[in-house]
Amino acid sequence: MNEIDRPIRRVGLGIGALFLVLVGQLTYVLVVRGDELADDPRNVRVIFREFTQPRGRILTADRFEIAKSVPVDDEFEFQREYPMGPLFQQVAGYQSIVFGNVGVERSYNDQLLGRGFDVSVGDAADLLSNRKRTGDVVLTLTRTGQQAAADALGGRKGTIVVLDVQTGGIVALYSNPTFDPNVLAGHDPEEVQDAFEFLNTVPDNPMLSRGYRQLYPPGSTFKVVTASLGLEAGVTTPTEPVYPEITELALPLTANALENIGGNLCGGTLFESFVRSCNTTFGQIGLDLGDRLATGARTWGLDDGRPPIDVVPGAVESIGPAPGAFKERAPEFALAAIGQGPVAVTPLQMAMVAQTVANSGVMMTPHVMQEVTDDRGRVMERYQPEPWREPMQAGTAAVLNDMMRAVVTEGTATAAQLPGIAVAGKTGTAQVAGAEAPHAWFIGFAPAAAPRYAIAVLVENGGDLGSEATGGAVAAPMASAVLSTLLAPAPAG
């Protein structure tokens, strides 16, 4: 080989190698990642294809339209509309030519487009006429429940979550502030981009689904979990031991102390301490449990998986004290036992805690889909309720039911009472790092004897009462208003 041929040969080999790399990359993209890329909502071809097809409706359980498609005279042919605006945004989501699908629009995209439906003989005419099939997604949420939650919050920053006790179906999930999804469903990319950027600069973050995407200290509502763990471990019973009436509990490994609210004397049996919400008693139970508090919290779902809600993006994971850390960080466990320190939860998680007590110790999988029907009204898919966890025995749940009833009849949650209906609940007033005003909480369920609905109410930074807020004064009346609406007899006729 002469000197001239050698460089040419090198160039040829280099081009051949690059060609093989290109073929390999194309093979990987088309074969290995083909389906993934085809289904990616950011794929422009996917967006164009789906916007030019008819799309089914999203309906409430009481059959009100949340989302629908209407024909329009532009290249996309169909425009997605949200008749109830901000009311259901945090569940229904939106369909955007810029940002893809979010919420139910994403998690049930195929069903809304009628994909995968079984074809029967009666559909032959549709096939011959090339008629596009669609599906309607019917939710577990009701307009009645969602509007009641919005009215109860009344513009205050916070969230309300209501669950069906037996099925885990979400009856209401509303947080404020919210926004109108119609501004992101338009067909002008520049206007949609501007609206999105504006919503992301608003200080109160209206795009945040506070019910299942934000973590908060749960305060004394977490005493439900602590009490269950103490009872299950045999550390305490409803009547023994009798905890001392003190104003503060000395914490090990430090010169600090855990105080009762207002510096009050508080103590007695577990039952009495629960009704009075004694921090000192529950701090001591946390110390008595030690690492069992951390491992037990995992059985309730903290640090052990996100609640598998069928909305995209899904719920964030609640967190608790670190297992195995008690010896070095004992004071944190006392704080965790009263819902402070290393504990942070979503309001959905705390609604699930209340639902578990009401459901004899079985925590159901939360979900928003009730059924899917085709465009002829035939049921194509129906959600089958299933347990997610079983963190305590039925006997423990029965004890907690009695304790939570007493909180409403004679304790910190008397404002949650309903005429003629027994309510069970627990309040919380959670201190927030760097803020003067605490978060106000209430979790509970009703009717207490035969539970139908479980609820969690969270009002950020005390709502109208600010630093003077308590869960009993702020959140409990909101829970009462929502439960009263949901349990009201249906109008005659």
Coordinates of C-alpha atoms in Angstrom, one line a residue:
M1 CA 0.0 0.0 0.0
N2 CA 1.5 3.3 -1.0
E3 CA 1.6 6.5 1.1
I4 CA -1.3 8.0 -0.7
D5 CA -3.7 5.0 -0.1
R6 CA -3.0 4.9 3.7
P7 CA -4.8 8.1 4.7
I8 CA -7.7 7.3 2.3
R9 CA -8.0 3.9 4.0
R10 CA -8.1 5.5 7.4
V11 CA -10.9 7.9 6.3
G12 CA -12.8 5.0 4.8
L13 CA -12.6 3.1 8.1
G14 CA -13.6 6.1 10.1
I15 CA -16.7 6.7 7.9
G16 CA -17.5 3.0 8.2
A17 CA -17.3 3.1 12.0
L18 CA -19.5 6.3 12.1
F19 CA -22.0 4.5 9.9
L20 CA -22.2 1.5 12.2
V21 CA -22.6 3.8 15.2
L22 CA -25.4 5.6 13.4
V23 CA -27.1 2.4 12.5
G24 CA -26.8 1.2 16.1
Q25 CA -28.3 4.4 17.5
L26 CA -31.2 4.3 15.0
T27 CA -31.8 0.7 15.9
Y28 CA -31.8 1.5 19.6
V29 CA -34.2 4.5 19.1
L30 CA -36.6 2.7 16.9
V31 CA -36.6 -0.8 18.5
V32 CA -35.7 -0.3 22.2
R33 CA -37.2 3.2 22.8
G34 CA -39.7 3.3 20.0
D35 CA -42.8 2.9 22.1
E36 CA -41.5 5.2 24.9
L37 CA -40.8 8.0 22.5
A38 CA -44.0 7.5 20.5
D39 CA -46.0 7.9 23.8
D40 CA -44.0 10.8 25.1
P41 CA -46.4 13.8 25.5
R42 CA -43.6 16.1 24.4
N43 CA -43.4 14.4 21.1
V44 CA -44.8 17.0 18.6
R45 CA -46.2 14.3 16.3
V46 CA -48.1 12.7 19.3
I47 CA -49.5 16.1 20.3
F48 CA -50.7 16.9 16.7
R49 CA -52.1 13.4 16.3
E50 CA -54.1 13.5 19.5
F51 CA -55.4 17.1 19.1
T52 CA -56.8 16.2 15.7
Q53 CA -58.9 13.3 17.2
P54 CA -62.1 13.5 19.1
R55 CA -61.6 13.0 22.8
G56 CA -64.1 11.8 25.5
R57 CA -65.3 13.7 28.5
I58 CA -64.2 13.8 32.1
L59 CA -67.3 13.6 34.3
T60 CA -68.0 13.9 38.0
A61 CA -69.7 11.0 39.8
D62 CA -72.9 13.1 39.7
R63 CA -72.4 13.4 35.9
F64 CA -71.3 17.0 35.5
E65 CA -68.9 17.8 32.8
I66 CA -65.4 18.7 33.9
A67 CA -63.7 18.4 30.5
K68 CA -64.9 18.1 26.9
S69 CA -63.8 18.6 23.3
V70 CA -65.5 20.9 20.9
P71 CA -64.9 21.2 17.1
V72 CA -63.0 24.3 16.0
D73 CA -61.9 25.7 12.7
D74 CA -58.2 25.4 12.9
E75 CA -55.5 22.8 12.1
F76 CA -56.1 20.9 15.3
E77 CA -59.9 20.5 14.6
F78 CA -60.8 20.0 18.3
Q79 CA -60.5 22.4 21.3
R80 CA -60.4 21.0 24.9
E81 CA -62.6 23.0 27.3
Y82 CA -63.0 22.9 31.0
P83 CA -66.5 24.1 31.9
M84 CA -65.9 24.3 35.6
G85 CA -62.7 26.2 35.3
P86 CA -60.5 26.1 38.4
L87 CA -62.8 23.9 40.5
F88 CA -61.4 20.5 39.4
Q89 CA -58.1 21.6 37.9
Q90 CA -55.9 19.8 40.4
V91 CA -57.5 16.4 39.5
A92 CA -58.6 16.7 35.8
G93 CA -55.4 18.6 34.8
Y94 CA -55.2 19.9 31.3
Q95 CA -54.3 19.1 27.7
S96 CA -51.7 21.4 26.3
I97 CA -50.1 21.6 22.8
V98 CA -47.0 23.0 24.5
F99 CA -46.8 21.0 27.7
G100 CA -48.6 17.8 27.0
N101 CA -51.2 16.2 29.3
V102 CA -51.4 16.5 33.0
G103 CA -53.7 15.0 35.6
V104 CA -56.5 12.6 34.6
E105 CA -56.0 13.9 31.0
R106 CA -52.6 12.1 31.2
S107 CA -53.3 9.0 33.3
Y108 CA -56.4 8.1 31.4
N109 CA -55.3 9.4 28.0
D110 CA -55.8 6.1 26.1
Q111 CA -59.3 5.7 27.5
L112 CA -60.4 9.2 26.6
L113 CA -59.2 8.5 23.0
G114 CA -61.1 5.2 23.0
R115 CA -58.0 3.0 22.6
G116 CA -58.1 -0.6 23.5
F117 CA -61.9 -0.9 23.7
D118 CA -63.2 -4.3 22.7
V119 CA -65.0 -4.3 19.3
S120 CA -68.4 -6.0 19.1
V121 CA -70.6 -6.9 16.2
G122 CA -72.6 -3.8 16.9
D123 CA -69.6 -1.6 16.2
A124 CA -69.2 -2.8 12.6
A125 CA -71.0 0.2 11.3
D126 CA -68.5 2.4 13.1
L127 CA -65.6 0.5 11.6
L128 CA -66.9 0.7 8.1
S129 CA -67.6 4.4 8.4
N130 CA -64.2 5.1 10.0
R131 CA -66.0 6.7 12.9
K132 CA -63.6 7.5 15.8
R133 CA -64.5 6.0 19.1
T134 CA -64.0 7.9 22.4
G135 CA -64.3 7.1 26.1
D136 CA -65.7 9.1 29.0
V137 CA -63.9 8.9 32.3
V138 CA -66.3 9.1 35.3
L139 CA -64.6 10.2 38.5
T140 CA -65.3 9.4 42.1
L141 CA -65.4 13.1 42.8
T142 CA -68.7 14.9 43.0
R143 CA -69.5 18.4 42.2
T144 CA -71.3 18.7 45.5
G145 CA -68.3 17.6 47.5
Q146 CA -65.8 19.6 45.5
Q147 CA -67.9 22.8 45.7
A148 CA -68.4 22.3 49.5
A149 CA -64.6 22.1 49.9
A150 CA -64.0 25.2 47.9
D151 CA -66.7 27.1 49.8
A152 CA -65.4 26.0 53.2
L153 CA -61.9 27.2 52.4
G154 CA -63.4 30.4 51.2
G155 CA -60.2 31.7 49.5
R156 CA -57.9 30.8 52.4
K157 CA -54.7 29.0 51.4
G158 CA -54.9 25.3 52.1
T159 CA -56.6 22.1 51.0
I160 CA -59.4 19.7 51.8
V161 CA -59.4 16.0 50.9
V162 CA -62.4 13.7 51.3
L163 CA -62.3 9.9 50.9
D164 CA -65.0 7.3 50.7
V165 CA -64.2 5.1 53.7
Q166 CA -65.0 1.8 52.2
T167 CA -63.5 2.2 48.7
G168 CA -60.7 4.8 49.0
G169 CA -62.4 6.8 46.2
I170 CA -61.6 10.5 46.4
V171 CA -64.9 12.4 46.8
A172 CA -63.3 15.9 47.0
L173 CA -59.8 17.1 46.5
Y174 CA -59.5 20.9 46.4
S175 CA -56.7 23.2 47.2
N176 CA -56.5 27.0 47.0
P177 CA -55.2 28.9 45.3
T178 CA -55.9 27.2 42.0
F179 CA -56.2 28.4 38.3
D180 CA -58.3 28.1 35.2
P181 CA -56.9 25.3 33.0
N182 CA -58.5 26.8 29.9
V183 CA -55.6 29.2 29.7
L184 CA -53.2 26.3 29.0
A185 CA -55.5 24.5 26.6
G186 CA -55.5 27.1 23.9
H187 CA -54.0 26.6 20.4
D188 CA -51.7 29.7 20.4
P189 CA -48.3 28.4 21.6
E190 CA -47.1 31.9 22.6
E191 CA -50.2 32.6 24.7
V192 CA -50.0 29.3 26.4
Q193 CA -46.3 29.7 27.2
D194 CA -46.9 33.2 28.6
A195 CA -49.8 31.9 30.8
F196 CA -47.6 29.1 32.1
E197 CA -44.7 31.4 32.9
F198 CA -47.1 33.8 34.7
L199 CA -48.6 31.1 36.8
N200 CA -45.1 29.9 37.8
T201 CA -44.2 33.4 39.0
V202 CA -47.3 33.9 41.2
P203 CA -46.0 33.8 44.9
D204 CA -48.8 31.5 46.1
N205 CA -48.1 28.9 43.5
P206 CA -51.6 28.1 42.1
M207 CA -50.2 25.3 40.0
L208 CA -49.3 23.3 43.2
S209 CA -51.7 20.5 44.1
R210 CA -51.4 21.0 47.8
G211 CA -53.6 18.0 48.6
Y212 CA -51.1 15.4 47.4
R213 CA -48.0 17.2 46.1
Q214 CA -47.0 19.2 49.1
L215 CA -45.6 18.1 52.5
Y216 CA -46.6 19.7 55.8
P217 CA -45.9 19.1 59.5
P218 CA -49.1 17.3 60.7
G219 CA -49.0 18.5 64.3
S220 CA -51.3 16.7 66.7
T221 CA -53.2 14.9 64.0
F222 CA -50.2 12.6 63.9
K223 CA -51.1 11.5 67.5
V224 CA -53.6 9.2 65.9
V225 CA -50.6 7.3 64.4
T226 CA -48.6 7.5 67.6
A227 CA -51.5 6.2 69.7
S228 CA -52.0 3.3 67.3
L229 CA -48.4 2.3 67.4
G230 CA -48.3 2.6 71.2
L231 CA -51.4 0.4 71.5
E232 CA -50.2 -2.2 69.0
A233 CA -46.8 -2.4 70.7
G234 CA -48.3 -2.7 74.2
V235 CA -46.5 0.4 75.4
T236 CA -49.7 1.9 76.5
T237 CA -53.5 1.1 76.9
P238 CA -56.5 3.5 77.0
T239 CA -56.3 3.5 80.8
E240 CA -52.8 2.6 81.8
P241 CA -50.3 4.0 82.6
V242 CA -51.5 7.3 84.0
Y243 CA -49.1 9.9 82.6
P244 CA -48.1 12.8 85.0
E245 CA -49.8 16.2 84.9
I246 CA -46.9 18.4 83.8
T247 CA -46.3 21.5 81.7
E248 CA -43.2 20.2 79.9
L249 CA -41.3 17.0 79.3
A250 CA -37.5 16.9 79.7
L251 CA -35.8 15.6 76.5
P252 CA -32.9 13.2 76.7
L253 CA -29.4 14.1 75.3
T254 CA -30.3 17.8 75.6
A255 CA -31.2 20.6 78.0
N256 CA -34.4 21.3 76.0
A257 CA -38.0 20.3 77.0
L258 CA -41.2 19.6 75.1
E259 CA -44.0 21.9 76.2
N260 CA -47.8 21.6 76.1
I261 CA -49.6 24.2 74.1
G262 CA -49.8 27.4 76.2
G263 CA -47.7 25.9 78.9
N264 CA -50.7 24.1 80.3
L265 CA -50.6 21.3 82.8
C266 CA -51.6 18.1 80.9
G267 CA -51.6 14.4 81.5
G268 CA -53.7 11.5 82.6
T269 CA -54.5 8.2 80.8
L270 CA -53.9 7.8 77.1
F271 CA -57.6 8.3 76.4
E272 CA -57.6 11.6 78.5
S273 CA -54.3 12.8 77.0
F274 CA -55.6 12.2 73.5
V275 CA -58.8 14.1 74.1
R276 CA -56.8 17.0 75.7
S277 CA -54.0 16.7 73.1
C278 CA -51.2 16.5 75.7
N279 CA -47.8 16.9 74.0
T280 CA -46.0 15.7 77.1
T281 CA -47.9 12.4 77.1
F282 CA -47.3 11.7 73.5
G283 CA -43.7 12.8 73.6
Q284 CA -43.2 10.2 76.3
I285 CA -44.9 7.6 74.2
G286 CA -42.6 8.4 71.4
L287 CA -39.6 7.9 73.7
D288 CA -41.0 4.7 75.0
L289 CA -41.5 3.4 71.5
G290 CA -38.0 4.4 70.4
D291 CA -37.2 3.0 67.0
R292 CA -40.6 1.2 66.9
L293 CA -42.0 4.7 66.2
A294 CA -40.0 4.9 63.0
T295 CA -40.6 1.4 61.8
G296 CA -44.3 1.6 62.7
A297 CA -44.7 4.9 60.8
R298 CA -43.6 2.9 57.7
T299 CA -46.5 0.6 58.1
W300 CA -48.7 3.7 57.6
G301 CA -46.9 4.6 54.4
L302 CA -44.3 7.1 55.6
D303 CA -40.9 6.6 54.0
D304 CA -42.2 3.5 52.3
G305 CA -43.8 4.4 49.1
R306 CA -46.0 7.1 47.6
P307 CA -49.8 6.6 47.8
P308 CA -50.6 5.1 44.4
I309 CA -53.2 7.8 43.3
D310 CA -54.1 7.5 39.6
V311 CA -53.3 11.1 38.7
V312 CA -50.1 12.3 36.9
P313 CA -47.9 13.5 38.4
G314 CA -48.6 11.3 41.4
A315 CA -48.5 12.0 45.2
V316 CA -45.2 12.7 46.9
E317 CA -44.0 10.5 49.7
S318 CA -44.6 11.4 53.3
I319 CA -41.6 11.2 55.6
G320 CA -41.0 10.2 59.2
P321 CA -38.2 9.6 61.7
A322 CA -35.2 7.5 60.5
P323 CA -35.3 3.9 61.6
G324 CA -32.3 3.0 63.8
A325 CA -31.6 6.6 64.8
F326 CA -33.3 6.7 68.2
K327 CA -30.1 6.1 70.2
E328 CA -28.4 9.2 68.8
R329 CA -31.5 11.4 68.1
A330 CA -34.0 10.5 70.8
P331 CA -35.4 14.1 71.1
E332 CA -36.5 13.9 67.4
F333 CA -38.6 10.9 68.3
A334 CA -40.5 12.8 71.0
L335 CA -41.1 15.6 68.5
A336 CA -42.1 13.1 65.8
A337 CA -44.7 11.6 68.1
I338 CA -46.6 14.9 68.2
G339 CA -46.3 15.5 64.4
Q340 CA -43.3 17.9 64.5
G341 CA -39.6 17.6 63.8
P342 CA -38.8 14.9 61.2
V343 CA -42.4 14.2 60.2
A344 CA -43.9 15.7 57.1
V345 CA -47.0 14.5 55.3
T346 CA -49.4 15.3 52.5
P347 CA -53.0 16.1 53.4
L348 CA -54.0 13.0 51.3
Q349 CA -51.9 10.9 53.6
M350 CA -53.6 12.2 56.7
A351 CA -57.1 11.7 55.1
M352 CA -55.9 8.1 54.6
V353 CA -55.0 7.9 58.3
A354 CA -58.6 8.9 59.2
Q355 CA -60.0 6.5 56.6
T356 CA -58.0 3.6 58.1
V357 CA -59.4 4.2 61.6
A358 CA -62.9 4.4 60.1
N359 CA -62.3 1.2 58.1
S360 CA -61.3 -1.0 61.0
G361 CA -57.6 -0.7 60.3
V362 CA -57.5 -1.2 56.5
M363 CA -56.0 1.6 54.4
M364 CA -57.5 1.6 51.0
T365 CA -55.8 2.6 47.8
P366 CA -56.8 6.2 46.9
H367 CA -58.2 6.7 43.4
V368 CA -60.2 9.1 41.3
M369 CA -61.5 6.9 38.5
Q370 CA -64.9 5.2 39.1
E371 CA -65.5 3.9 35.6
V372 CA -64.8 4.4 31.9
T373 CA -67.7 4.3 29.4
D374 CA -67.5 4.3 25.6
D375 CA -69.3 6.9 23.5
R376 CA -72.5 4.7 23.6
G377 CA -72.6 4.7 27.4
R378 CA -71.4 1.1 27.8
V379 CA -69.1 0.5 30.7
M380 CA -65.6 -0.5 29.4
E381 CA -63.7 -0.4 32.7
R382 CA -64.7 -0.2 36.4
Y383 CA -62.3 0.5 39.3
Q384 CA -62.0 -2.4 41.7
P385 CA -61.2 -1.1 45.2
E386 CA -58.2 -2.7 46.9
P387 CA -56.3 -2.3 50.2
W388 CA -53.0 -0.6 50.2
R389 CA -51.9 -1.1 53.8
E390 CA -53.2 -2.7 57.0
P391 CA -51.3 -0.8 59.7
M392 CA -53.3 -1.9 62.8
Q393 CA -55.8 -4.4 64.0
A394 CA -59.5 -3.8 64.0
G395 CA -59.5 -3.7 67.9
T396 CA -57.0 -0.9 67.9
A397 CA -59.0 1.0 65.3
A398 CA -62.1 0.6 67.5
V399 CA -60.3 2.2 70.4
L400 CA -59.1 5.1 68.3
N401 CA -62.7 5.5 67.0
D402 CA -63.9 6.0 70.6
M403 CA -61.0 8.4 71.4
M404 CA -61.6 10.5 68.3
R405 CA -65.4 10.7 69.0
A406 CA -64.5 12.1 72.5
V407 CA -62.3 14.7 70.9
V408 CA -65.3 16.0 69.0
T409 CA -67.8 15.7 71.9
E410 CA -65.7 17.1 74.7
G411 CA -62.2 17.9 73.5
T412 CA -60.4 20.3 71.0
A413 CA -62.8 19.6 68.1
T414 CA -66.2 20.5 69.4
A415 CA -66.6 22.9 66.4
A416 CA -66.7 19.8 64.1
Q417 CA -70.0 18.5 65.7
L418 CA -73.0 17.9 63.5
P419 CA -76.7 17.8 64.6
G420 CA -77.8 14.2 65.1
I421 CA -74.6 12.7 63.6
A422 CA -71.6 11.5 65.6
V423 CA -68.3 12.8 64.2
A424 CA -64.9 11.4 65.1
G425 CA -61.8 13.6 64.7
K426 CA -58.5 15.0 65.8
T427 CA -57.2 18.6 65.6
G428 CA -53.7 19.7 65.0
T429 CA -51.8 23.0 65.3
A430 CA -48.5 22.6 63.6
Q431 CA -45.6 24.9 64.2
V432 CA -43.8 26.0 61.0
A433 CA -40.1 26.7 60.9
G434 CA -39.5 30.4 60.1
A435 CA -43.2 31.3 60.4
E436 CA -45.1 32.9 63.2
A437 CA -48.4 31.4 62.3
P438 CA -49.0 27.7 62.6
H439 CA -50.9 25.4 60.1
A440 CA -54.4 24.5 61.3
W441 CA -55.4 20.8 60.8
F442 CA -58.4 18.6 61.3
I443 CA -58.8 14.9 60.3
G444 CA -61.8 12.8 61.0
F445 CA -64.8 10.8 59.7
A446 CA -68.6 10.6 59.9
P447 CA -70.9 9.1 60.9
A448 CA -68.7 7.7 63.6
A449 CA -70.8 4.5 64.1
A450 CA -71.1 3.6 60.4
P451 CA -68.4 5.8 58.6
R452 CA -69.0 6.9 55.1
Y453 CA -66.5 9.8 54.6
A454 CA -63.1 10.5 55.9
I455 CA -61.7 14.1 55.7
A456 CA -58.5 16.0 56.1
V457 CA -58.5 19.8 56.3
L458 CA -55.3 21.9 56.2
V459 CA -55.2 25.7 56.4
E460 CA -51.8 27.2 55.9
N461 CA -50.5 29.6 58.4
G462 CA -53.7 29.9 60.4
G463 CA -55.9 31.4 57.7
D464 CA -57.7 34.5 59.1
L465 CA -56.6 33.9 62.7
G466 CA -52.8 33.9 61.9
S467 CA -50.7 33.3 65.0
E468 CA -53.8 32.8 67.1
A469 CA -55.0 29.9 65.0
T470 CA -55.7 26.4 66.2
G471 CA -57.0 23.4 64.4
G472 CA -60.1 23.4 66.5
A473 CA -60.9 27.1 65.7
V474 CA -60.0 27.1 62.0
A475 CA -60.1 23.6 60.4
A476 CA -62.7 21.8 62.5
P477 CA -65.6 24.1 61.4
M478 CA -64.6 23.6 57.8
A479 CA -64.7 19.9 58.1
S480 CA -68.2 20.2 59.7
A481 CA -69.4 22.2 56.8
V482 CA -68.2 19.8 54.2
L483 CA -69.4 16.7 56.0
S484 CA -72.8 18.3 56.6
T485 CA -73.2 18.9 52.9
L486 CA -72.1 15.4 51.9
L487 CA -74.3 13.7 54.6
A488 CA -77.4 15.8 53.9
P489 CA -80.5 13.8 52.8
A490 CA -81.0 13.9 49.0
P491 CA -83.9 16.2 48.0
A492 CA -87.2 14.5 47.5
G493 CA -88.3 13.8 44.0

